[in-house]
Amino acid sequence: MDFLLAHSHVIITIAALFAFLMSWGIGANDVSNAMGTSVGTKTLTIKQAIILAIIFEFLGAYFAGGEVASTIKDDIITADNIPTDDLVIGMICSLLSAGMWLILASYFSWPVSTTHSIIGAIVGFGLVSCGFESINWSMISGIVGSWIITPVIAGIIAFLLFSHISRYIFCRFHPLKHAIIITPYYVFLTILTISIVTIQKGLKHVAINLNTLESWFVSIVIALLAAIIARIILRNKKFENTLEAKRHYVNVEKVFSILMILTACAMAFAHGSNDVANAIGPLASVSSILEHHGDIAAQSKIPFWVLLLGALGMVTGLATFGYKVMSTVGSGITALTPSRGFAAQLATASTVVLASGTGLPISTTQTLVGAIMGVGLARGIAAINLTLVRNIVVSWVITVPVGAFFAIIFFYIAKFIILLLN
């Protein structure tokens, strides 16, 4: 540990570089999943999706990312059972392992879970450093449970949303008229979802603290204002006047295209608030230990520069490499229209924001796939590309062991290099 403390600035710099690599991989892979539905429905071009994602991913990561970061930092492994130097080295190697796997997966357009990647890597170094007792298996089981529960929840929400859209809009005699009436309520739900997490957690970073009742009140007011504005816009928007039913459906999809932009922003914010922890959690742990001279028990607030680094890494990855996975998810699982994509995105955003508020890291990839499948099931099992879904699930399964495998290799290499330098 003396060697690491003596070169703490260098070690933190290396950790920061690997954290940036990891967050770059998150942007290239997971953020692309989040924005894929918008591109798949042709509501947004790839360029427009990237610009919106850059803005809202950054806001979500910086203003609402600290809650989940503390879970990754403190709860996956039992730090008391691991030598301090092994913990520092292991966290750095975990970032490198997960980052490399995400870059490889993104290159081949595989939508994998960044949460799986970093957790697998942390578990891997923990096992070789101190054995099974170093792993907080109860926390791991809870996270594994969330990988099953959250896609199901998102799928159910998406199924119900699209079923509601089909019944009360598309199956009506004048679908456009009903869309104009009902859409503001969907706007209310979307804005309420994003406002709650922003006000309850994000404002704490700017020294504004509201209790739960105050947060809900302000969120509801904002959502109501947004719904009123949406109603005014839709009533004054010019649509094609025609007696043909097909043209009515085209007009309805134009209405949902507006909603897709809102849900795209909500999804990007929700993803940034949850998945930034995968990159900055290990970095925050390394920084805390070295700044407190090896004191693992020292608790420190997530530094500004750590959150900023994670946010910048994600938007950089999306801008440079995100189009690959975006095209895979956007149109492969099931045929998407703006109305279907809206249901899937709002369901995913709601589920991810809920998980972020509880401090439990989840897989945004799995949540989104569950939501898209829910939309597809609303039209029958034949509407889903089961072969692609199978391949995606296989990629999820191998991600955890791959992350652990590379982390173990890098851990031994790092230990050997430090031994030589000593």
XYZ file of C-alpha atoms in Angstrom:
422
model
C 0.000 0.000 0.000
C 2.943 2.323 0.596
C 3.799 2.198 -3.104
C 0.254 3.169 -4.097
C 0.102 6.008 -1.572
C 3.479 7.323 -2.682
C 2.242 7.471 -6.257
C -1.395 8.297 -5.491
C -1.682 11.022 -8.136
C -0.467 8.662 -10.843
C -2.758 5.869 -9.645
C -5.809 8.153 -9.564
C -4.938 9.421 -13.054
C -4.759 5.860 -14.386
C -8.050 5.028 -12.683
C -9.625 8.128 -14.195
C -8.443 7.129 -17.672
C -9.909 3.648 -17.293
C -13.136 5.139 -15.874
C -13.354 7.337 -18.946
C -12.795 4.226 -21.099
C -15.592 2.465 -19.218
C -17.974 5.404 -19.526
C -17.051 5.650 -23.226
C -18.145 2.028 -23.592
C -21.388 2.796 -21.766
C -22.083 5.615 -24.198
C -21.269 3.481 -27.211
C -23.375 0.525 -26.082
C -25.982 1.228 -23.414
C -26.847 4.801 -24.364
C -27.338 3.596 -27.918
C -29.853 1.072 -26.646
C -31.742 3.848 -24.903
C -31.971 5.982 -28.055
C -32.409 3.109 -30.511
C -36.211 3.135 -30.447
C -36.316 6.793 -31.459
C -34.103 6.097 -34.454
C -35.889 2.843 -35.299
C -39.244 4.644 -35.551
C -37.624 7.332 -37.709
C -38.823 9.929 -35.214
C -35.241 11.148 -34.864
C -32.275 10.859 -37.153
C -29.118 9.375 -35.698
C -27.577 12.861 -35.535
C -30.590 14.318 -33.721
C -30.689 11.374 -31.290
C -27.016 11.819 -30.482
C -27.431 15.554 -29.789
C -30.430 15.015 -27.496
C -28.748 12.119 -25.724
C -25.586 14.132 -25.122
C -27.588 16.855 -23.382
C -29.849 14.697 -21.235
C -27.373 11.905 -20.490
C -25.016 14.534 -19.113
C -27.746 16.142 -17.008
C -28.877 12.781 -15.634
C -25.363 11.582 -14.883
C -24.278 14.755 -13.130
C -27.432 15.804 -11.271
C -28.926 12.405 -10.362
C -26.100 9.886 -10.541
C -24.761 9.887 -7.004
C -27.350 7.566 -5.414
C -26.522 4.507 -7.496
C -22.813 5.325 -7.458
C -22.704 4.701 -3.729
C -24.160 1.211 -4.244
C -21.462 0.180 -6.718
C -18.808 1.785 -4.538
C -19.710 0.200 -1.213
C -22.048 -2.773 -1.446
C -20.905 -5.282 -4.075
C -17.844 -6.453 -2.170
C -17.095 -6.501 1.549
C -14.092 -4.210 1.631
C -13.112 -5.179 5.186
C -12.098 -8.634 3.963
C -9.838 -7.377 1.163
C -6.359 -5.883 1.577
C -6.447 -2.177 0.793
C -3.910 -2.367 -2.018
C -5.830 -5.255 -3.616
C -9.022 -3.200 -3.455
C -7.429 -0.249 -5.240
C -5.789 -2.422 -7.890
C -8.909 -4.512 -8.313
C -11.191 -1.536 -8.883
C -8.845 -0.149 -11.527
C -8.619 -3.531 -13.261
C -12.405 -3.846 -13.137
C -12.774 -0.581 -15.037
C -10.287 -1.726 -17.679
C -11.928 -5.134 -18.019
C -15.476 -3.825 -18.343
C -14.427 -0.996 -20.635
C -12.619 -3.307 -23.047
C -15.537 -5.734 -23.195
C -17.996 -2.915 -23.903
C -15.831 -1.537 -26.686
C -15.529 -5.006 -28.234
C -19.270 -5.608 -27.959
C -20.046 -2.193 -29.440
C -17.698 -2.853 -32.364
C -19.690 -5.970 -33.229
C -23.026 -4.192 -32.542
C -23.875 -6.448 -29.582
C -26.228 -4.845 -27.057
C -24.824 -5.999 -23.706
C -25.292 -4.884 -20.138
C -22.786 -2.436 -18.738
C -24.063 -3.293 -15.266
C -23.276 -6.951 -15.850
C -19.823 -6.009 -17.112
C -18.643 -4.006 -14.104
C -20.272 -6.237 -11.494
C -18.745 -9.338 -13.083
C -15.340 -7.640 -13.086
C -15.586 -6.589 -9.422
C -16.713 -10.063 -8.375
C -13.811 -11.564 -10.355
C -11.046 -9.651 -8.601
C -12.779 -10.075 -5.250
C -12.757 -13.855 -5.637
C -9.040 -14.101 -6.437
C -8.081 -11.518 -3.836
C -9.911 -12.848 -0.815
C -12.204 -15.687 -1.842
C -15.953 -16.099 -1.645
C -16.234 -14.346 1.697
C -15.251 -11.025 0.113
C -18.388 -10.949 -2.027
C -21.605 -9.514 -0.659
C -23.712 -12.329 -2.081
C -26.974 -10.979 -0.668
C -26.452 -7.743 -2.582
C -25.490 -9.676 -5.712
C -28.625 -11.810 -5.466
C -30.704 -8.638 -5.183
C -29.067 -7.209 -8.288
C -29.504 -10.489 -10.174
C -33.147 -10.456 -9.139
C -33.486 -6.956 -10.561
C -32.175 -8.220 -13.901
C -35.241 -10.469 -14.056
C -37.789 -8.268 -12.336
C -37.112 -4.974 -14.123
C -37.557 -6.316 -17.688
C -40.808 -7.927 -16.573
C -42.011 -4.688 -14.948
C -41.021 -2.654 -18.018
C -42.679 -5.214 -20.288
C -45.923 -5.093 -18.315
C -45.971 -1.282 -18.292
C -45.248 -1.147 -22.024
C -47.893 -3.799 -22.747
C -50.513 -1.877 -20.778
C -49.543 1.454 -22.339
C -49.713 0.204 -25.902
C -52.905 -1.747 -25.204
C -54.417 1.481 -23.896
C -53.232 3.356 -26.999
C -54.675 0.697 -29.289
C -58.028 0.529 -27.515
C -58.698 4.197 -26.939
C -57.055 5.685 -30.044
C -56.431 3.318 -32.953
C -59.638 1.302 -32.501
C -61.841 4.405 -32.381
C -63.851 5.760 -35.300
C -61.827 9.009 -35.409
C -58.374 8.062 -34.030
C -56.810 11.493 -34.545
C -59.502 13.199 -32.506
C -59.009 10.775 -29.640
C -55.212 11.080 -29.904
C -55.423 14.848 -29.456
C -57.605 14.343 -26.360
C -55.542 11.571 -24.724
C -51.981 12.596 -25.629
C -51.683 15.383 -23.002
C -52.219 12.755 -20.314
C -49.257 10.837 -21.698
C -47.257 14.050 -21.647
C -48.210 14.471 -18.000
C -46.914 10.975 -17.138
C -43.661 11.524 -19.046
C -42.855 14.910 -17.490
C -43.905 13.731 -14.027
C -41.479 10.797 -14.288
C -38.516 12.964 -15.181
C -39.414 15.803 -12.780
C -39.619 13.648 -9.679
C -36.110 12.247 -9.928
C -34.676 15.624 -10.941
C -36.204 17.512 -8.045
C -35.781 14.845 -5.367
C -32.135 14.099 -6.098
C -30.700 16.446 -8.673
C -31.354 19.692 -6.839
C -29.335 18.454 -3.867
C -26.213 19.145 -5.917
C -27.182 22.830 -6.098
C -28.019 23.106 -2.392
C -31.816 22.978 -2.827
C -33.429 20.316 -0.654
C -37.148 19.590 -0.834
C -38.986 16.962 1.168
C -40.998 14.222 -0.542
C -44.311 16.087 -0.416
C -42.783 19.281 -1.785
C -41.010 17.357 -4.556
C -44.221 15.677 -5.657
C -46.139 18.939 -5.564
C -43.611 20.775 -7.738
C -43.359 17.803 -10.125
C -47.124 17.617 -10.538
C -47.319 21.349 -11.236
C -44.606 21.105 -13.896
C -46.264 18.056 -15.472
C -49.642 19.806 -15.528
C -48.144 22.853 -17.250
C -46.500 20.587 -19.838
C -49.807 18.793 -20.459
C -51.623 22.100 -20.936
C -48.978 23.296 -23.399
C -49.226 19.988 -25.274
C -53.014 20.346 -25.502
C -52.678 23.871 -26.931
C -50.031 22.792 -29.462
C -52.047 19.792 -30.656
C -55.252 21.763 -31.039
C -53.484 24.347 -33.196
C -51.354 21.899 -35.195
C -52.355 21.456 -38.833
C -53.129 17.870 -39.846
C -54.182 16.430 -43.177
C -57.978 16.482 -43.478
C -59.062 13.293 -45.195
C -61.750 10.655 -44.944
C -59.276 7.838 -45.522
C -58.672 5.795 -42.376
C -55.020 5.218 -43.298
C -54.348 8.949 -43.322
C -55.909 9.199 -39.864
C -53.400 6.659 -38.588
C -50.528 8.569 -40.196
C -51.654 11.722 -38.405
C -51.867 9.845 -35.106
C -48.312 8.622 -35.529
C -47.241 12.227 -36.139
C -48.713 13.075 -32.740
C -46.768 10.255 -31.135
C -43.624 11.417 -32.887
C -43.796 14.512 -30.682
C -44.177 12.282 -27.629
C -41.222 10.181 -28.744
C -38.973 13.203 -28.498
C -40.113 13.754 -24.904
C -39.641 10.112 -23.961
C -36.253 10.034 -25.684
C -35.115 12.870 -23.439
C -36.612 11.170 -20.373
C -34.921 7.892 -21.266
C -31.555 9.562 -21.748
C -31.839 11.347 -18.397
C -32.953 8.163 -16.635
C -30.117 6.179 -18.155
C -27.544 8.793 -17.216
C -28.751 8.839 -13.612
C -28.469 5.063 -13.263
C -25.592 3.832 -15.417
C -23.014 6.517 -14.685
C -22.394 4.559 -11.469
C -20.930 1.692 -13.468
C -17.990 3.892 -14.423
C -17.578 6.297 -11.522
C -18.311 3.891 -8.655
C -14.934 2.101 -8.797
C -13.150 5.392 -9.511
C -14.810 7.021 -6.500
C -13.696 4.096 -4.349
C -10.061 4.395 -5.499
C -10.058 8.159 -5.048
C -11.566 7.912 -1.550
C -9.077 5.310 -0.339
C -5.992 7.098 -1.619
C -7.132 10.534 -0.465
C -7.738 9.132 3.029
C -4.328 7.420 3.126
C -5.625 3.904 2.775
C -8.625 4.219 5.110
C -11.283 2.014 3.511
C -13.897 3.013 6.048
C -13.630 6.693 5.187
C -16.850 7.938 3.629
C -16.679 10.792 1.185
C -19.077 12.582 -1.103
C -18.792 11.726 -4.797
C -16.427 14.459 -6.062
C -17.571 16.883 -8.734
C -14.824 15.883 -11.131
C -15.714 12.169 -10.884
C -19.344 12.751 -11.887
C -18.215 15.124 -14.625
C -15.740 12.585 -16.011
C -18.389 9.877 -16.159
C -20.867 12.142 -17.894
C -18.344 13.335 -20.472
C -17.197 9.792 -21.185
C -20.723 8.601 -21.896
C -21.589 11.374 -24.317
C -18.248 10.926 -26.103
C -18.877 7.218 -26.577
C -22.350 7.866 -27.946
C -21.149 10.503 -30.389
C -18.300 8.405 -31.773
C -19.527 4.818 -31.822
C -23.169 4.770 -30.777
C -24.759 4.274 -34.184
C -23.801 0.579 -34.324
C -25.853 -0.746 -31.410
C -28.531 1.879 -32.005
C -29.451 0.291 -35.325
C -29.492 -3.210 -33.797
C -32.035 -2.419 -31.085
C -34.058 0.160 -32.989
C -35.617 -2.160 -35.554
C -34.529 -5.741 -34.879
C -36.674 -7.027 -31.998
C -40.045 -5.913 -33.361
C -41.324 -3.437 -35.917
C -41.660 -0.083 -34.202
C -43.846 2.895 -34.952
C -43.806 6.137 -32.945
C -46.766 4.950 -30.832
C -45.094 1.615 -30.057
C -41.739 3.239 -29.455
C -43.335 5.762 -27.109
C -44.861 2.997 -24.996
C -41.543 1.140 -24.816
C -39.492 4.231 -23.974
C -41.833 5.590 -21.323
C -42.021 2.161 -19.679
C -38.237 1.873 -19.690
C -37.673 5.401 -18.374
C -40.166 4.877 -15.565
C -38.568 1.594 -14.530
C -35.007 2.912 -14.649
C -35.867 6.069 -12.709
C -37.613 3.960 -10.072
C -34.562 1.728 -9.735
C -32.211 4.710 -9.583
C -34.263 6.205 -6.759
C -33.863 3.020 -4.706
C -30.095 2.974 -5.272
C -30.215 -0.439 -6.994
C -28.130 -0.767 -10.173
C -30.077 -2.400 -13.004
C -29.458 -3.205 -16.626
C -30.965 -0.555 -18.877
C -30.425 -2.898 -21.814
C -32.559 -5.618 -20.285
C -35.193 -3.120 -19.171
C -35.517 -1.719 -22.688
C -35.631 -5.149 -24.318
C -38.338 -6.153 -21.852
C -40.338 -3.031 -22.743
C -39.967 -3.592 -26.486
C -41.055 -7.212 -26.066
C -44.066 -6.010 -24.083
C -45.056 -3.783 -26.989
C -44.543 -6.656 -29.400
C -46.615 -9.055 -27.287
C -49.492 -6.596 -27.418
C -49.674 -7.509 -31.116
C -48.984 -11.232 -30.642
C -45.900 -13.410 -30.191
C -45.365 -13.540 -33.963
C -44.501 -9.824 -33.916
C -41.275 -10.514 -31.993
C -37.993 -11.614 -33.560
C -37.336 -14.451 -31.130
C -34.039 -15.371 -32.779
C -32.592 -11.918 -32.127
C -33.976 -11.911 -28.585
C -32.272 -15.264 -27.986
C -28.947 -13.902 -29.242
C -29.263 -10.827 -27.040
C -29.987 -12.982 -23.986
C -26.917 -15.115 -24.762
C -24.783 -11.956 -24.851
C -26.135 -11.048 -21.414
C -25.249 -14.459 -20.005
C -21.625 -14.401 -21.168
C -21.023 -10.792 -20.104
C -20.652 -11.561 -16.382
C -18.051 -14.342 -16.765
C -16.187 -12.400 -19.461
C -15.961 -9.372 -17.177
C -14.719 -11.540 -14.315
C -12.198 -13.378 -16.522
C -10.511 -10.252 -17.868
C -10.515 -8.591 -14.443
C -8.677 -11.569 -12.960
C -6.054 -11.477 -15.729
C -5.515 -7.716 -15.414
C -5.394 -8.039 -11.619
C -2.518 -10.511 -11.737
C -0.692 -8.457 -14.375
C -1.016 -5.292 -12.274
C 0.209 -7.061 -9.149
C 3.229 -8.378 -11.047
C 4.095 -4.911 -12.424
C 3.881 -3.328 -8.964
C 6.060 -6.120 -7.575
C 8.713 -5.367 -10.217
C 8.578 -1.627 -9.541
C 8.981 -2.196 -5.823
